[in-house]
């Protein structure tokens, strides 16, 4: 851990707390962490990445149980970290507090909305961090910043005393540079003592395989060869008869409607304080009718059943590109960035819509910049994802 005497305001929140000391001893002794500005701490205001939100809300009267669990296992918290506004973005940019510098790709986006959580770990301020993931907000910054990142099964980790974005998709998640440490953090937060087992085979969708760079696919094949895990093909997207754009729209429809249901009163009063690109999403979300939402929820249930059935038949794990490519350039704007975001959300919505766990595994030294692959499995298979991840990345770690 590096000692930063002056805290970077694009990463750390000014309202604090600056430190929370361990309350017990256990799996995480002497480890340090930060938490995203969506989790409550008694006596402090949760800011949700927006100064108007910070100024229009009262200090929390309870602390997130996830923070309490980490402290009880010997970890020390060294601060609250920034998020994209209302967690409604995947870029890692914030017009009020600045864009944190991506430590491994300084000219590229750090990813969001858990931007501070990822950057603090990537630049070795802390050992691990917690964030939230609704549409990819742990998986995407983990990919761009070269970290391990876990989005657990929907509902696996307790999100009481935390900001709500979209109840159909909100999860808490974990960042770490070390997968063994991530395993210990997940065990602490979930109280799940399941012993994981590495799978004998992983399945890459044929359509997704065609979109990959040759170097990324070669690296995955090398991982599989070194770990004696078979890499096989499957036709998930073909059987679903849905494109990534279809999945992205389905996800955004449900998410957008739920955001308005949850926050419309605040947005009506303070929406103009938001980044214009986020406000555009809010305006679009307001056009979603309850009938469209109900139809989308029916489609989601059908999608979840089909993905689960497919996984059960394969008797293995899915492997998928976490992001379409390496971290986008900071200069990518407008329509090009919007198009990229739609592709990206198509990928992240596979686990989002189905509520299944996804673990990002970083790959170093790719021509396209920092990115990698994710493992996705059946509900509550996090221990298997981690065991398989350890097997695949063992050569890199050593």
XYZ file of C-alpha atoms in Angstrom:
398
model
C 0.000 0.000 0.000
C 1.300 3.449 -0.908
C 0.927 6.300 1.542
C -0.832 9.246 -0.069
C -0.516 12.293 2.116
C -2.736 14.344 -0.205
C -5.802 12.604 -1.465
C -6.798 12.935 -5.110
C -10.343 14.369 -5.197
C -11.096 12.634 -8.487
C -10.680 9.370 -6.559
C -11.503 10.164 -2.902
C -14.612 11.902 -1.538
C -14.162 14.948 0.662
C -17.077 14.199 3.011
C -15.358 11.180 4.540
C -14.945 9.081 6.514
C -11.213 9.205 5.981
C -10.627 6.132 8.107
C -12.562 3.310 9.761
C -10.446 1.026 11.935
C -10.878 -2.744 12.086
C -13.298 -3.854 14.784
C -12.138 -7.465 14.956
C -9.619 -9.981 13.693
C -9.884 -12.626 11.007
C -9.476 -13.401 7.300
C -8.583 -9.830 6.335
C -6.109 -8.834 9.056
C -3.909 -5.893 8.035
C -5.633 -5.513 4.663
C -6.860 -2.078 3.550
C -9.886 -1.122 1.488
C -12.029 1.720 0.187
C -15.734 1.778 -0.613
C -17.800 3.410 -3.348
C -19.802 6.544 -2.544
C -23.053 4.552 -2.620
C -22.592 2.731 0.695
C -23.775 4.355 3.919
C -21.671 5.003 6.997
C -23.330 6.260 10.187
C -22.920 10.025 10.594
C -21.760 10.689 7.030
C -23.682 11.675 3.904
C -23.643 9.329 0.922
C -23.047 11.539 -2.122
C -23.773 9.226 -5.102
C -21.204 11.130 -7.173
C -23.221 14.353 -7.365
C -22.837 17.497 -5.190
C -26.578 18.259 -5.297
C -27.333 14.753 -4.017
C -24.754 15.239 -1.274
C -26.268 18.577 -0.236
C -29.883 17.408 -0.378
C -29.501 14.314 1.833
C -28.995 13.784 5.541
C -26.166 11.821 7.211
C -26.805 8.098 7.304
C -28.113 6.585 10.531
C -26.803 3.085 9.770
C -23.651 1.639 8.215
C -23.712 -0.788 5.307
C -23.498 -4.334 6.709
C -20.839 -5.076 4.082
C -18.501 -2.453 5.549
C -19.197 -3.778 9.058
C -18.311 -7.331 7.961
C -15.004 -6.231 6.434
C -14.021 -4.296 9.557
C -14.969 -7.256 11.768
C -12.551 -9.496 9.847
C -9.544 -7.248 10.463
C -9.613 -4.948 7.424
C -9.048 -1.194 7.763
C -10.961 1.292 5.621
C -8.984 4.286 4.370
C -11.729 6.256 2.639
C -14.841 6.708 0.548
C -14.246 6.880 -3.218
C -15.912 8.515 -6.190
C -18.526 7.140 -8.564
C -20.048 8.304 -11.823
C -23.164 10.343 -11.010
C -25.965 8.193 -9.567
C -23.955 5.202 -10.865
C -25.637 5.758 -14.248
C -22.576 5.418 -16.510
C -19.797 2.976 -17.395
C -17.139 5.533 -18.356
C -15.598 6.621 -15.052
C -16.004 10.321 -15.863
C -17.465 12.843 -13.435
C -17.927 16.492 -14.453
C -17.980 17.650 -10.820
C -14.986 15.824 -9.357
C -12.937 14.946 -12.442
C -11.981 11.721 -14.199
C -9.570 9.541 -12.193
C -6.410 8.682 -14.083
C -6.317 5.065 -15.200
C -3.041 3.863 -13.612
C -2.211 1.344 -16.348
C -3.569 3.276 -19.350
C -3.375 7.015 -18.524
C -4.803 8.132 -21.874
C -7.847 5.902 -21.528
C -11.077 5.841 -19.535
C -10.829 4.149 -16.120
C -14.345 2.729 -16.425
C -17.263 3.251 -14.100
C -19.393 3.698 -12.333
C -17.117 2.223 -9.616
C -14.249 4.386 -10.882
C -12.662 5.295 -7.558
C -12.938 1.720 -6.292
C -10.981 0.415 -9.292
C -8.384 3.178 -9.519
C -7.516 3.074 -5.795
C -6.737 -0.656 -6.091
C -4.970 -0.385 -9.448
C -2.588 2.276 -8.173
C -1.970 0.231 -5.004
C -3.443 2.689 -2.525
C -5.317 -0.269 -1.005
C -5.434 -4.051 -1.192
C -9.058 -4.342 -2.299
C -12.260 -2.348 -2.623
C -15.991 -2.722 -2.868
C -18.221 -1.162 -5.491
C -21.585 -1.815 -7.043
C -22.481 -3.381 -10.373
C -25.833 -2.780 -12.061
C -24.956 -2.680 -15.754
C -21.261 -3.543 -15.510
C -19.948 -1.067 -12.954
C -17.489 -3.515 -11.378
C -16.691 -5.668 -14.401
C -15.935 -2.766 -16.764
C -13.500 -0.766 -14.572
C -11.856 -4.047 -13.535
C -11.263 -4.736 -17.233
C -9.937 -1.249 -18.036
C -7.715 -1.074 -14.942
C -6.251 -4.594 -15.107
C -7.905 -5.989 -11.961
C -9.845 -9.027 -10.874
C -13.483 -8.019 -10.462
C -16.466 -10.014 -9.203
C -20.152 -9.349 -9.771
C -21.843 -11.954 -7.533
C -25.240 -13.607 -8.015
C -28.082 -11.088 -7.737
C -29.048 -10.752 -4.068
C -26.002 -12.646 -2.780
C -24.540 -9.650 -0.918
C -26.600 -7.425 1.367
C -27.326 -4.062 -0.247
C -29.294 -2.553 2.627
C -28.071 0.910 3.659
C -26.855 1.674 0.156
C -28.013 3.759 -2.811
C -30.546 2.016 -5.064
C -30.280 2.399 -8.839
C -32.251 -0.509 -10.317
C -33.586 -3.248 -8.055
C -33.685 -5.845 -10.850
C -29.930 -5.617 -11.331
C -28.110 -3.919 -8.411
C -25.330 -5.991 -6.853
C -22.318 -5.229 -4.683
C -18.952 -6.304 -6.080
C -15.256 -6.663 -5.302
C -11.978 -5.456 -6.868
C -8.527 -6.854 -6.133
C -5.115 -7.307 -7.736
C -4.971 -10.766 -6.116
C -7.631 -13.406 -6.786
C -6.885 -15.273 -3.564
C -7.582 -12.081 -1.601
C -10.780 -11.514 -3.599
C -11.829 -15.014 -2.561
C -11.312 -14.137 1.132
C -13.251 -10.871 0.745
C -16.140 -12.643 -0.961
C -16.210 -15.289 1.764
C -16.343 -12.525 4.386
C -19.136 -10.608 2.683
C -21.271 -13.583 1.655
C -20.604 -15.867 4.641
C -20.559 -18.612 1.998
C -18.078 -21.358 2.913
C -18.589 -23.368 -0.288
C -15.405 -25.048 -1.509
C -15.012 -24.212 -5.165
C -13.911 -26.605 -7.864
C -12.243 -25.677 -11.150
C -14.320 -26.758 -14.140
C -12.925 -29.132 -16.768
C -14.287 -27.079 -19.649
C -15.301 -23.536 -20.487
C -17.521 -22.471 -23.380
C -17.053 -19.435 -25.631
C -20.028 -18.343 -27.710
C -19.329 -18.641 -31.460
C -20.650 -15.130 -32.213
C -18.548 -13.539 -29.472
C -15.447 -15.494 -30.545
C -15.629 -13.858 -33.994
C -15.505 -10.378 -32.437
C -12.261 -10.999 -30.542
C -8.800 -9.800 -31.471
C -6.440 -12.579 -32.434
C -4.082 -11.788 -29.544
C -6.828 -11.956 -26.910
C -8.116 -15.270 -28.265
C -4.556 -16.651 -28.434
C -3.963 -15.637 -24.814
C -7.139 -17.421 -23.709
C -6.113 -20.558 -25.602
C -2.691 -20.419 -23.922
C -4.350 -20.132 -20.479
C -6.522 -23.157 -21.216
C -3.605 -25.233 -22.491
C -1.461 -24.428 -19.433
C -4.280 -25.286 -17.020
C -5.610 -28.341 -18.955
C -9.056 -26.734 -19.154
C -10.822 -27.398 -22.464
C -11.995 -24.392 -24.470
C -15.114 -25.357 -26.403
C -17.599 -23.505 -28.574
C -21.318 -22.966 -27.997
C -24.144 -21.105 -29.724
C -25.889 -19.333 -26.851
C -26.696 -16.076 -28.685
C -27.808 -17.991 -31.785
C -30.191 -20.157 -29.761
C -31.560 -17.101 -27.983
C -32.029 -15.376 -31.344
C -30.920 -12.099 -29.754
C -28.144 -9.733 -30.745
C -26.023 -7.751 -28.298
C -28.005 -4.659 -29.301
C -31.246 -6.495 -28.425
C -29.851 -7.426 -25.016
C -28.593 -3.906 -24.390
C -32.014 -2.388 -25.157
C -33.831 -4.948 -23.011
C -31.521 -4.246 -20.086
C -31.686 -0.460 -20.456
C -35.488 -0.516 -20.651
C -35.840 -2.296 -17.306
C -33.060 -0.275 -15.694
C -34.348 3.066 -16.978
C -37.922 2.501 -15.830
C -36.778 1.460 -12.351
C -34.491 4.482 -12.023
C -37.418 6.833 -12.688
C -39.651 4.928 -10.252
C -36.978 5.238 -7.561
C -35.646 8.749 -8.124
C -38.107 10.775 -10.219
C -38.882 13.288 -7.471
C -35.205 14.090 -6.913
C -34.444 14.098 -10.654
C -37.290 16.541 -11.341
C -35.747 18.986 -8.878
C -32.021 18.464 -9.436
C -31.692 16.689 -12.808
C -30.112 19.731 -14.461
C -27.043 19.269 -12.235
C -26.220 15.986 -13.992
C -23.689 15.477 -16.751
C -25.632 16.221 -19.986
C -24.979 12.704 -21.307
C -26.473 11.190 -18.143
C -29.404 13.606 -18.227
C -30.135 12.418 -21.784
C -30.433 8.867 -20.410
C -32.790 10.120 -17.707
C -34.934 11.884 -20.321
C -35.072 8.697 -22.403
C -35.921 6.635 -19.309
C -38.949 8.861 -18.697
C -40.423 7.720 -22.034
C -40.608 4.067 -20.928
C -44.207 3.104 -20.203
C -45.299 0.573 -17.583
C -46.528 -1.652 -20.446
C -43.052 -1.610 -22.052
C -41.524 -2.378 -18.682
C -43.871 -5.311 -18.023
C -43.132 -6.702 -21.469
C -39.388 -6.340 -20.866
C -39.638 -8.119 -17.492
C -41.411 -11.034 -19.214
C -38.600 -11.183 -21.792
C -36.053 -11.080 -18.981
C -37.612 -14.089 -17.241
C -37.588 -16.033 -20.510
C -33.953 -15.055 -21.128
C -32.908 -16.115 -17.619
C -34.567 -19.520 -17.991
C -32.917 -20.142 -21.370
C -29.433 -19.100 -20.212
C -29.743 -21.230 -17.063
C -30.935 -24.254 -19.073
C -28.078 -23.792 -21.537
C -25.501 -23.674 -18.751
C -26.939 -26.742 -17.028
C -26.765 -28.734 -20.273
C -23.155 -27.731 -20.965
C -21.943 -28.742 -17.494
C -19.257 -26.078 -17.513
C -18.791 -22.317 -17.335
C -19.241 -19.629 -19.955
C -16.189 -17.558 -20.849
C -16.906 -14.222 -22.499
C -15.080 -11.000 -23.310
C -15.842 -8.608 -20.456
C -15.565 -5.581 -22.738
C -15.509 -5.295 -26.559
C -11.875 -4.156 -26.495
C -9.304 -2.461 -24.329
C -10.140 0.726 -22.454
C -11.449 3.442 -24.840
C -9.436 6.599 -25.318
C -10.309 9.648 -23.245
C -10.827 11.458 -26.552
C -13.629 9.112 -27.677
C -16.841 11.147 -27.460
C -20.312 11.624 -28.861
C -21.829 9.061 -31.210
C -18.757 6.814 -31.254
C -18.753 6.552 -27.466
C -22.530 5.952 -27.454
C -22.147 3.139 -30.033
C -19.349 1.583 -28.013
C -21.489 1.797 -24.860
C -24.305 -0.108 -26.579
C -21.903 -2.927 -27.582
C -20.468 -2.931 -24.081
C -23.878 -3.122 -22.412
C -24.823 -5.992 -24.710
C -21.949 -7.970 -23.225
C -22.506 -6.955 -19.611
C -26.269 -7.513 -19.828
C -25.866 -11.283 -20.273
C -25.079 -11.695 -16.561
C -27.125 -8.626 -15.642
C -30.383 -9.883 -17.140
C -29.899 -13.441 -15.885
C -28.725 -12.433 -12.394
C -25.776 -14.824 -12.671
C -22.288 -14.323 -11.197
C -19.440 -13.093 -13.393
C -15.711 -12.891 -12.586
C -13.354 -10.744 -14.666
C -9.826 -12.066 -15.252
C -7.347 -9.428 -16.478
C -4.886 -10.019 -19.308
C -1.634 -8.084 -19.500
C 0.301 -6.897 -22.563
C -2.477 -7.080 -25.143
C -2.107 -4.907 -28.247
C -5.585 -3.445 -27.703
C -4.793 -2.346 -24.142
C -6.100 -3.580 -20.799
C -9.025 -6.014 -21.018
C -9.513 -9.765 -20.603
C -12.197 -12.378 -20.143
C -14.921 -13.216 -17.671
C -16.201 -16.491 -16.332
C -19.950 -16.793 -15.809
C -21.736 -19.668 -14.075
C -24.991 -20.743 -12.526
C -26.437 -18.877 -9.538
C -24.283 -19.143 -6.389
C -21.324 -20.671 -8.279
C -18.880 -17.920 -7.249
C -16.523 -20.406 -5.561
C -16.281 -22.401 -8.807
C -15.646 -19.240 -10.824
C -12.826 -18.262 -8.471
C -11.299 -21.780 -8.448
C -11.381 -21.865 -12.260
C -9.972 -18.340 -12.432
C -7.095 -19.351 -10.176
C -6.374 -22.367 -12.387
C -6.430 -20.305 -15.589
C -4.271 -17.450 -14.306
C -1.820 -19.441 -12.161
C 0.979 -19.272 -14.742
C 0.578 -15.473 -15.070
C 0.584 -14.981 -11.306
C 3.673 -17.127 -10.855
